[in-house]
Amino acid sequence: MLSLGRWSAVRRVGKKSVLVVTATHTTTTNRATGGYTPSHLQKMDVPQPKILKTPLDVPSKLLMGPGPSNSPLRVHYAMMKPLLGHLHPEFTKIMDEIKEGLRYMFQTQSTVVCCVSGTGHAGMETTICNLLEPSDVILVAQNGIWGERAADMARRHEADVRVIEKAAGDVFTAEEIEAGIVKHRPAVVFVVHGESSTGALQPLEGLGELCHKHGALLAVDCVASLGGVPFYMDAWGVDVVYTGTQKVLSAPPSMAPIAFSARAMERVKARKKPIRSFYSDITWLANYWGCDGTPRKYHHTGPVSSVYALREALSIACEEGLESLWSRHQSCAQRLYSGLEELGLKPFISDPTKRTPTVTTIRVPDRVNWMRVTKYFMEKYRVEISGGLGPSAGQVWRVGLMGYNCTLDNVDLVLKIMKEALAEEEKLNSKL
């Protein structure tokens, strides 16, 4: 069957309508579908993938590494709710409810509290690209991989990056940070609260006041710590803080909750050049999340089902309360420390006051293959623990106690498996 193509047109010529054919193609009837198939289509080189004809197969595992953590069933059920449009009033109401939950978690009354659609790295990128213009000085307190990543991102935005360093597992004193500020005169100071590559917990109290005294803003990475240890954005003078949904909050990885202080927003509005990333522009994000008092405009399509999940995860966290959350994480971490000591294992960070309870780093003993131990956990029990990362790679195991997974039963299970795995290592070594 011959049909006229889409390039055919009817044009007016004088008093007559004339059919002008500028291009045509033929179509053939597809009896199987009742539709039409353009005959000019080439043969497809890539066939339908056979693997996608099989059902999705996802095993159940207990994720006791540094993240992500498992999610409660309530969170999974929330994701099954019907999709809404990303600007429907029912959806923006859920966004507003999330903001209230985040204000509680961050302990802030800031107006600009929202989420970046992306993981913790997206929160870091948003912090860097909004606060810094080319040649602005940022001081990064680097004691693990996340300080390294922040410095890398800042250099890509052509900031003047200055770094103060501590050994992996150590933390900075206020005096050391102030000395760095006095020396480098930064516009922004960046610190990591819970350094998941080493298990270190950076003290923050007093740092905001110290930064402001010298005309700098304080930006804090709380991806691995928020909800597991005390954090007070307003009381501690933090200007920008971000976290991830997949750690203590125990929602799927997909968003980076973030908050900007009024002081930080003043700096953003005083920029001489546009924010380099449209996607990470906090002024657009604040508008989309209903933070600026003006009608919401389309910025991007929010991850609707992930927003449902975060709303439910925040509901669970708020039901328990921050004091209980902090206490539970500390109690489980203490149980883990005691059990590891009984097994003859040593913590990577000897000073307990410098450890975050959310991620425990354990020194790998001599003559023990760290990878074989993690493999034993996974293959025999489908339990994940991780090796080191960045400066701790090859030296430690990392055990995460975060949110839904932070229970005494899970601690006891990890200790049981570790005992077995070490016994297997001993057997192997005896044969050598």
PDB file of N, CA, C and O in Angstrom, residues 84-85 87-94:
ATOM      1  N   LEU A  84       2.833  10.852  41.056  1.00  0.00           N
ATOM      2  CA  LEU A  84       2.192  12.155  40.886  1.00  0.00           C
ATOM      3  C   LEU A  84       3.080  13.019  40.001  1.00  0.00           C
ATOM      4  O   LEU A  84       4.274  12.750  39.851  1.00  0.00           O
ATOM      5  N   GLY A  85       2.512  14.059  39.450  1.00  0.00           N
ATOM      6  CA  GLY A  85       3.317  15.029  38.723  1.00  0.00           C
ATOM      7  C   GLY A  85       4.220  15.779  39.688  1.00  0.00           C
ATOM      8  O   GLY A  85       3.859  16.018  40.849  1.00  0.00           O
ATOM      9  N   LEU A  87       4.917  18.773  40.037  1.00  0.00           N
ATOM     10  CA  LEU A  87       4.423  20.056  40.532  1.00  0.00           C
ATOM     11  C   LEU A  87       2.957  19.973  40.948  1.00  0.00           C
ATOM     12  O   LEU A  87       2.329  21.008  41.183  1.00  0.00           O
ATOM     13  N   HIS A  88       2.423  18.772  41.047  1.00  0.00           N
ATOM     14  CA  HIS A  88       1.059  18.624  41.541  1.00  0.00           C
ATOM     15  C   HIS A  88       0.984  19.102  42.990  1.00  0.00           C
ATOM     16  O   HIS A  88       1.932  18.889  43.767  1.00  0.00           O
ATOM     17  N   PRO A  89      -0.100  19.721  43.398  1.00  0.00           N
ATOM     18  CA  PRO A  89      -0.187  20.217  44.782  1.00  0.00           C
ATOM     19  C   PRO A  89      -0.035  19.118  45.830  1.00  0.00           C
ATOM     20  O   PRO A  89       0.519  19.350  46.902  1.00  0.00           O
ATOM     21  N   GLU A  90      -0.519  17.912  45.508  1.00  0.00           N
ATOM     22  CA  GLU A  90      -0.356  16.807  46.463  1.00  0.00           C
ATOM     23  C   GLU A  90       1.117  16.452  46.644  1.00  0.00           C
ATOM     24  O   GLU A  90       1.541  16.050  47.729  1.00  0.00           O
ATOM     25  N   PHE A  91       1.886  16.604  45.555  1.00  0.00           N
ATOM     26  CA  PHE A  91       3.307  16.284  45.636  1.00  0.00           C
ATOM     27  C   PHE A  91       4.087  17.391  46.343  1.00  0.00           C
ATOM     28  O   PHE A  91       4.961  17.112  47.166  1.00  0.00           O
ATOM     29  N   THR A  92       3.799  18.627  46.030  1.00  0.00           N
ATOM     30  CA  THR A  92       4.517  19.722  46.693  1.00  0.00           C
ATOM     31  C   THR A  92       4.189  19.764  48.189  1.00  0.00           C
ATOM     32  O   THR A  92       5.013  20.203  48.989  1.00  0.00           O
ATOM     33  N   LYS A  93       3.009  19.270  48.561  1.00  0.00           N
ATOM     34  CA  LYS A  93       2.689  19.154  49.990  1.00  0.00           C
ATOM     35  C   LYS A  93       3.631  18.157  50.658  1.00  0.00           C
ATOM     36  O   LYS A  93       4.124  18.396  51.776  1.00  0.00           O
ATOM     37  N   ILE A  94       3.922  17.040  49.990  1.00  0.00           N
ATOM     38  CA  ILE A  94       4.868  16.061  50.524  1.00  0.00           C
ATOM     39  C   ILE A  94       6.256  16.683  50.633  1.00  0.00           C
ATOM     40  O   ILE A  94       6.984  16.466  51.622  1.00  0.00           O
TER      41      ILE A  94
END
